[in-house]
mmCIF file of C-alpha atoms in Angstrom:
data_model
loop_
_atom_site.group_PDB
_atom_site.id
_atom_site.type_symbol
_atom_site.label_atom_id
_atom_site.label_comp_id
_atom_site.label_asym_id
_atom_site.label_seq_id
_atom_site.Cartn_x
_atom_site.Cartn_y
_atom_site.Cartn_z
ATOM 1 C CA UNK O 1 -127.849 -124.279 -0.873
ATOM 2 C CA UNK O 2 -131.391 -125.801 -2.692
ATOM 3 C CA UNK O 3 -132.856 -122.482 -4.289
ATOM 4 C CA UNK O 4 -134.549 -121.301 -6.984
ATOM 5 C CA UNK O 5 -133.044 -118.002 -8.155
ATOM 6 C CA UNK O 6 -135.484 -115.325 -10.337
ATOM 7 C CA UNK O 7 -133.738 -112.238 -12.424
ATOM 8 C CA UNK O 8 -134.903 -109.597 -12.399
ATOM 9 C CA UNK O 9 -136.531 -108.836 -8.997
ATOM 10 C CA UNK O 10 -137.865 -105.897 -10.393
ATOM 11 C CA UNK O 11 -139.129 -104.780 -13.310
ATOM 12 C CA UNK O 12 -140.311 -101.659 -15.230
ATOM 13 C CA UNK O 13 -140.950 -101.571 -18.723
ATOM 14 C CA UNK O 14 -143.597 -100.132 -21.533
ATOM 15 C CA UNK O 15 -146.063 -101.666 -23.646
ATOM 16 C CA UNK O 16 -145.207 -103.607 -25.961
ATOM 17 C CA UNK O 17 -141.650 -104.414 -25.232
ATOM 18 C CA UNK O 18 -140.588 -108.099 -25.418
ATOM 19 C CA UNK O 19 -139.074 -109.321 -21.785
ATOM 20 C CA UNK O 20 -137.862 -112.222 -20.599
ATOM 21 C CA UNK O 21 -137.885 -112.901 -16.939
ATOM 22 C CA UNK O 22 -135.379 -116.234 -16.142
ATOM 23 C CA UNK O 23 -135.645 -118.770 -13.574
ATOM 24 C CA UNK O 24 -132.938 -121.182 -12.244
ATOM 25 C CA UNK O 25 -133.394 -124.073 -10.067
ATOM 26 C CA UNK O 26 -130.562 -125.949 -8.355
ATOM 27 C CA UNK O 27 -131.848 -129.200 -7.079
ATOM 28 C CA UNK O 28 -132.067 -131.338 -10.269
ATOM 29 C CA UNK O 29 -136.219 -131.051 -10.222
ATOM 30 C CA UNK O 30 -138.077 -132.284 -13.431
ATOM 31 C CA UNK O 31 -141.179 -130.502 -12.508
ATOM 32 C CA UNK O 32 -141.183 -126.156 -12.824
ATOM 33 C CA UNK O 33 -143.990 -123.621 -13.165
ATOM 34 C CA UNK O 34 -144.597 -120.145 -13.485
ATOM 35 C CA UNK O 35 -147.273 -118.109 -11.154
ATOM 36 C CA UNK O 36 -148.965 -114.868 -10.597
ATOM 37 C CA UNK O 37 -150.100 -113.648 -7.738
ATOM 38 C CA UNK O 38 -152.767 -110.676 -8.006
ATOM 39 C CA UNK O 39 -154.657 -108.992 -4.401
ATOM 40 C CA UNK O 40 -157.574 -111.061 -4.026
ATOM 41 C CA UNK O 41 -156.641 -114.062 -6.585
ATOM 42 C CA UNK O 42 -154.213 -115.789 -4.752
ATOM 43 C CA UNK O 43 -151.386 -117.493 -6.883
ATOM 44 C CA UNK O 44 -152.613 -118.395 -10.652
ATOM 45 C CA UNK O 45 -150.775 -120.534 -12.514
ATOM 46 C CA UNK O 46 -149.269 -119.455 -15.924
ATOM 47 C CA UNK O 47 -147.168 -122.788 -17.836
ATOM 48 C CA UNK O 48 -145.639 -125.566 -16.271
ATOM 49 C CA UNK O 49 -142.828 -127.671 -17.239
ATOM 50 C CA UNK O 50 -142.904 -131.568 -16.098
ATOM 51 C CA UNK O 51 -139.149 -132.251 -17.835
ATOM 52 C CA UNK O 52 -136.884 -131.049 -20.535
ATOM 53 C CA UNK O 53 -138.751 -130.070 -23.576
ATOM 54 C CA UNK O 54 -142.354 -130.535 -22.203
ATOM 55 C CA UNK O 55 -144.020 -127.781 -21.700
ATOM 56 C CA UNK O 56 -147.994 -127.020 -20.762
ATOM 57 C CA UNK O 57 -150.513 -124.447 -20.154
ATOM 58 C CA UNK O 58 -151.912 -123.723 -16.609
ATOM 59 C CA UNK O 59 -154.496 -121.492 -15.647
ATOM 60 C CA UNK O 60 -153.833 -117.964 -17.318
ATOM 61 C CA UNK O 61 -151.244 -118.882 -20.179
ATOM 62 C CA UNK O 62 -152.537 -115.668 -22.176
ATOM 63 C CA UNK O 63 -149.906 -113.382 -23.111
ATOM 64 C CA UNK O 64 -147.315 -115.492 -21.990
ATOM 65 C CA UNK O 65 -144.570 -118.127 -23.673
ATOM 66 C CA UNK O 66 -142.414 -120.501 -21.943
ATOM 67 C CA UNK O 67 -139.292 -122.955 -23.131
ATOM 68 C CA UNK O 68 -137.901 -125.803 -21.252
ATOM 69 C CA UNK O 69 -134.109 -126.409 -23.161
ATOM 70 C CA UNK O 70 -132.503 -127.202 -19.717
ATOM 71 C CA UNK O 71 -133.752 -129.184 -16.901
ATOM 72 C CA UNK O 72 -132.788 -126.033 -14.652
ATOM 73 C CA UNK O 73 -134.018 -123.348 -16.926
ATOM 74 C CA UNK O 74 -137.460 -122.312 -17.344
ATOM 75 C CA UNK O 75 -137.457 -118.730 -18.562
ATOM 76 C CA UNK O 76 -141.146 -116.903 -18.808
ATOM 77 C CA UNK O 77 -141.228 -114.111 -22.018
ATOM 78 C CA UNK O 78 -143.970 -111.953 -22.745
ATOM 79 C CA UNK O 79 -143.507 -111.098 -26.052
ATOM 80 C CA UNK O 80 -145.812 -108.096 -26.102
ATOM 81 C CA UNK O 81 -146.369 -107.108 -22.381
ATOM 82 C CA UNK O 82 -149.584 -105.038 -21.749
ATOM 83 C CA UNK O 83 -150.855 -103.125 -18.438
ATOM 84 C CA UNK O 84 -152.935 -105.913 -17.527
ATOM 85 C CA UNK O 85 -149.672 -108.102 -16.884
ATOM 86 C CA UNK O 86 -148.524 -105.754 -14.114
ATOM 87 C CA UNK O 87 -148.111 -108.650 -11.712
ATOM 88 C CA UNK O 88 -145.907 -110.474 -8.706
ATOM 89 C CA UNK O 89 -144.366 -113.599 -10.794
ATOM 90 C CA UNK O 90 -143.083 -116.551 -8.581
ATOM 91 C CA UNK O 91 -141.203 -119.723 -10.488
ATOM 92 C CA UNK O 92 -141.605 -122.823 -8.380
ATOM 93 C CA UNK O 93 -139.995 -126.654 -8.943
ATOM 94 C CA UNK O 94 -140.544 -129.614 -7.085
ATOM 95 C CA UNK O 95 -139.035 -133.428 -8.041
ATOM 96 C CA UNK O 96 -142.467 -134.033 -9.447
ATOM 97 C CA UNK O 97 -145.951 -132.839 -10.355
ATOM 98 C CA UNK O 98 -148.595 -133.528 -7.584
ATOM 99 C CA UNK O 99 -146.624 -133.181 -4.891
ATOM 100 C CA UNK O 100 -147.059 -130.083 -3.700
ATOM 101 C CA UNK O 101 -143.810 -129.755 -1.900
ATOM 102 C CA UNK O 102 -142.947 -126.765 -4.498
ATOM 103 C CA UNK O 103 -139.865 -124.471 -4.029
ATOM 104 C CA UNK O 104 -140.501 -120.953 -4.668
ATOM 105 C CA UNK O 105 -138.083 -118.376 -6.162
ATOM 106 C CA UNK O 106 -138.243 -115.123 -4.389
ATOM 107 C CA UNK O 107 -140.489 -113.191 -7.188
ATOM 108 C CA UNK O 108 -140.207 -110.723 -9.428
ATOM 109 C CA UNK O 109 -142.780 -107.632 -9.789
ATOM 110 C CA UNK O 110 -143.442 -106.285 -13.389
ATOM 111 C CA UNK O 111 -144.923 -103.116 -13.969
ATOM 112 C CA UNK O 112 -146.011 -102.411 -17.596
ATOM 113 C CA UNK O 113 -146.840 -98.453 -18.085
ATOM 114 C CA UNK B 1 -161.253 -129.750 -10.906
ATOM 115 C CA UNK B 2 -159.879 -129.210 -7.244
ATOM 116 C CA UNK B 3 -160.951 -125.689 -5.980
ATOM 117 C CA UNK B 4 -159.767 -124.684 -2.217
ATOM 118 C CA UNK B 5 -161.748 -121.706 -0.189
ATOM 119 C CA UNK B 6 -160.337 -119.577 2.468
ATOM 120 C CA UNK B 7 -162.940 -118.316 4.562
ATOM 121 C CA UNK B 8 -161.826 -114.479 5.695
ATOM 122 C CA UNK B 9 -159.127 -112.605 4.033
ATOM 123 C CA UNK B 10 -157.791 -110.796 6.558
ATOM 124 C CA UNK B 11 -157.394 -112.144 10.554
ATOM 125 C CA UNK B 12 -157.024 -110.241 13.467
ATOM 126 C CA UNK B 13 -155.108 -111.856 16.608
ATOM 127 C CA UNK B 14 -153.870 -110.481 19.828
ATOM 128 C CA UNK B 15 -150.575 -111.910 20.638
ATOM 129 C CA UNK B 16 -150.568 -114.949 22.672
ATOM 130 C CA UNK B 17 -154.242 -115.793 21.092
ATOM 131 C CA UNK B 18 -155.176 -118.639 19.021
ATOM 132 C CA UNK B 19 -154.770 -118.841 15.195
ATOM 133 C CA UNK B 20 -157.292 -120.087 13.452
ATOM 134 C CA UNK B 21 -157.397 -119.955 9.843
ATOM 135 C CA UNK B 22 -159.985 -122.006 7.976
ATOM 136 C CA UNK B 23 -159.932 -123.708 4.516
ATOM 137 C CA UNK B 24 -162.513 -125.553 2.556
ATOM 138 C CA UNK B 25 -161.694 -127.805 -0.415
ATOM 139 C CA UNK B 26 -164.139 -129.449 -2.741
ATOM 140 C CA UNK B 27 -163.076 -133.141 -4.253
ATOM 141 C CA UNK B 28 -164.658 -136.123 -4.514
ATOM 142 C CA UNK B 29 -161.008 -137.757 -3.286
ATOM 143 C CA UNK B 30 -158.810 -135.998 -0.564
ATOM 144 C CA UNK B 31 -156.411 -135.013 -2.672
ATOM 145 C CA UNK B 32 -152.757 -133.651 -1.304
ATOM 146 C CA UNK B 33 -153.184 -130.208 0.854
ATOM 147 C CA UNK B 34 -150.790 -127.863 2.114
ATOM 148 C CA UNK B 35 -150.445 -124.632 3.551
ATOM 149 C CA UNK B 36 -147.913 -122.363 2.796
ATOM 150 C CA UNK B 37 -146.441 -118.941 4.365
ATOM 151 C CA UNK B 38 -145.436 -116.020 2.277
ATOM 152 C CA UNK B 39 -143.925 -112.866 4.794
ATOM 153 C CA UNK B 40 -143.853 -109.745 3.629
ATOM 154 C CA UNK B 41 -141.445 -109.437 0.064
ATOM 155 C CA UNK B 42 -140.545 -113.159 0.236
ATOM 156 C CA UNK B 43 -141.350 -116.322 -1.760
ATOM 157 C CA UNK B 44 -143.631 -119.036 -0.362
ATOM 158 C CA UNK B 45 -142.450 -121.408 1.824
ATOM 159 C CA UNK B 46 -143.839 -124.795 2.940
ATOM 160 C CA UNK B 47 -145.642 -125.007 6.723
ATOM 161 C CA UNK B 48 -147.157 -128.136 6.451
ATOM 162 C CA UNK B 49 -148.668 -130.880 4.389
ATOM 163 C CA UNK B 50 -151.090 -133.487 4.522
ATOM 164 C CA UNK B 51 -150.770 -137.048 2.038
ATOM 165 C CA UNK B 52 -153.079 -139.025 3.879
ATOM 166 C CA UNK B 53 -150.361 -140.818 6.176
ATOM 167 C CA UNK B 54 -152.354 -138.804 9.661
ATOM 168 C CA UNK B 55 -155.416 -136.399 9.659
ATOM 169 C CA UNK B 56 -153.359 -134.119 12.264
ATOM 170 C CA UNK B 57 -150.622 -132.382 10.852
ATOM 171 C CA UNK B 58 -147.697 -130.681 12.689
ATOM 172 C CA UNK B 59 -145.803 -128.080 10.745
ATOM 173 C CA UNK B 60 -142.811 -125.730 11.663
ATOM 174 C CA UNK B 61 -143.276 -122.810 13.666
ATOM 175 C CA UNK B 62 -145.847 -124.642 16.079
ATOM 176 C CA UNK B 63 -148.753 -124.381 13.513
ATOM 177 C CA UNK B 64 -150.893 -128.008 13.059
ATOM 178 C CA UNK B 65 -153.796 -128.410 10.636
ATOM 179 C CA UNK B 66 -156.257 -130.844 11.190
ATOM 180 C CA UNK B 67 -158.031 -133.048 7.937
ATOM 181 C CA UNK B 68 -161.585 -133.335 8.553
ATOM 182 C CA UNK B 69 -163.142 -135.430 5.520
ATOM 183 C CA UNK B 70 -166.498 -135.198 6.482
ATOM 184 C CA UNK B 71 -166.486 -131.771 6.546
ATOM 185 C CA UNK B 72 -163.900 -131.357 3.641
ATOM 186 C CA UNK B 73 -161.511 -129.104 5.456
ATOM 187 C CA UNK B 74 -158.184 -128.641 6.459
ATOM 188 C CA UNK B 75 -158.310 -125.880 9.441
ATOM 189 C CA UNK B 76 -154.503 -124.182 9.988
ATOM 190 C CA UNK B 77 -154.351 -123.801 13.960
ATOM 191 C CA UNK B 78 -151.474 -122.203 16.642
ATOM 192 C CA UNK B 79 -151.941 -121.847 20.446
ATOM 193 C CA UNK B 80 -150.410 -118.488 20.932
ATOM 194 C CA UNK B 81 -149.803 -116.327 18.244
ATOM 195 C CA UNK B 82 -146.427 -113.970 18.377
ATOM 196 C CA UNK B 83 -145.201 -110.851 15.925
ATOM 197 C CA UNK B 84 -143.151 -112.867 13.829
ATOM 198 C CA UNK B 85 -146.386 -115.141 12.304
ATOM 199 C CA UNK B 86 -147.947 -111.543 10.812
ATOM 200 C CA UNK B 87 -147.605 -112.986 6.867
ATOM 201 C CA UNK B 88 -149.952 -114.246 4.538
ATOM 202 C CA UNK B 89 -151.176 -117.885 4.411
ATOM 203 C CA UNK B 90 -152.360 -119.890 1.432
ATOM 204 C CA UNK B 91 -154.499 -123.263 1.715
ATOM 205 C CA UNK B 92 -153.252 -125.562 -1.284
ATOM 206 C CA UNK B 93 -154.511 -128.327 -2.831
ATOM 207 C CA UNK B 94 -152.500 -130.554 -5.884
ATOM 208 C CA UNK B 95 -153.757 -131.493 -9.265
ATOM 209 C CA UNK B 96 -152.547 -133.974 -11.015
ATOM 210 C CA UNK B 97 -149.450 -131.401 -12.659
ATOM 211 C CA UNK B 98 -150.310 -128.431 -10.621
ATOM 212 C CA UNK B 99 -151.340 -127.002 -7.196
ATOM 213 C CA UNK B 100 -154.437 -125.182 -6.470
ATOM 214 C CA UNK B 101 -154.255 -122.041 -4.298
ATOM 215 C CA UNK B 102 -156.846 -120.230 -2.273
ATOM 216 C CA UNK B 103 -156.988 -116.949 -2.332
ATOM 217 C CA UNK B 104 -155.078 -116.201 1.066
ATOM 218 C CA UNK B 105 -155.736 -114.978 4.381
ATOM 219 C CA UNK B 106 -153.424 -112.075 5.964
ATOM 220 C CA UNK B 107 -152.774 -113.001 9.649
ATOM 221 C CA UNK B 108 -152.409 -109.634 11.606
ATOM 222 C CA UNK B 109 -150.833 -110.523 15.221
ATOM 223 C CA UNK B 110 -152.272 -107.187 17.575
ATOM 224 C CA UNK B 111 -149.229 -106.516 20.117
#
């Protein structure tokens, strides 16, 4: 089955503590990207991935650091997570950018105390 | 930049009513839209899209949206609304290596 698989689905942590939150994709896609999705903002987008090794900034890449070291990897890590991160995260991939037909992991929600 | 407005964040139907959800982009050239579905504690999933091949769109779940250049929108329509379409919608447009979201409208079907 085509999915995109996100771990952990939920998450509660403190400031300041490094996490990593992974994302898997299954379909061979060259294109991946992290989102956040706040009440009232819609979906935001955080880095994005367009193959192996490139990697590139979206909307709200504050805070945030991504790597690309497998085409189905494309773990998000907030190396110093702070209340203002407190967020629904979705990963997405698609075959390639501009498409829009973008496969969505089933989220994770981080709270940071 | 693409930028994509949903007009009312929250939409109140009777069952059996018409859905009408409206979107607004702004682009000099019609780029790639979509709408997308997210029920409650799910992902996003694809209803429809629009590339330019027909301004009338058919989607799953018997939603259509209809690409109106001259008035730069892309309106998300259903007959008859029933229970199971109570979720949140998002109007998308794509960038060149990313995807534009409005800010969603939360379809509430009134039994």
């Amino acid at each position: 089955e085509a999915q995109v698989t996100q771990n952990p689905r939920y998450l509660i942590t403190v400031t300041g503590k490094k996490l990593t939150v992974t994302c898997s994709q299954n379909m061979n896609h060259e294109y991946m990207s992290w989102y956040r999705q706040d009440p009232g903002l819609g979906l935001r987008q955080i880095y994005y991935s367009m193959n192996v090794e490139v990697t590139d900034k979206g909307d709200v890449p504050e805070g945030y650091k991504v790597s690309r070291k497998e085409k189905r990897n494309f773990p998000l890590i907030l190396e110093s997570p702070s209340p203002n991160q407190t967020s629904l995260y979705f990963c997405a991939s698609s075959l390639s950018s501009g498409t829009g037909l973008q496969y969505f992991g089933p989220g994770t929600r981080l709270t940071v105390t | 930049a693409q930028s994509v407005t949903q007009l009312g964040s929250h939409v109140s139907v009777s069952e059996g009513a018409l859905v009408l959800l409206r979107c607004n982009y702004s682009s000099s050239v019609p780029p790639y839209l979509f709408w997308y579905v997210q029920y409650p504690n799910q992902g996003l999933q694809l209803l429809l899209k629009y590339t330019s091949a027909a301004t009338l769109v058919k989607g799953i779940n018997g939603f259509e949206a209809e690409f109106k250049k001259s008035e730069t929108s892309f309106h998300l329509t259903k007959p008859s609304a029933h229970m199971s379409d109570a979720a949140e919608y998002f109007c998308v447009a794509s960038g060149a290596n990313n995807l534009f979201f409005g800010t969603g409208t939360r379809l509430t079907v009134i039994p």
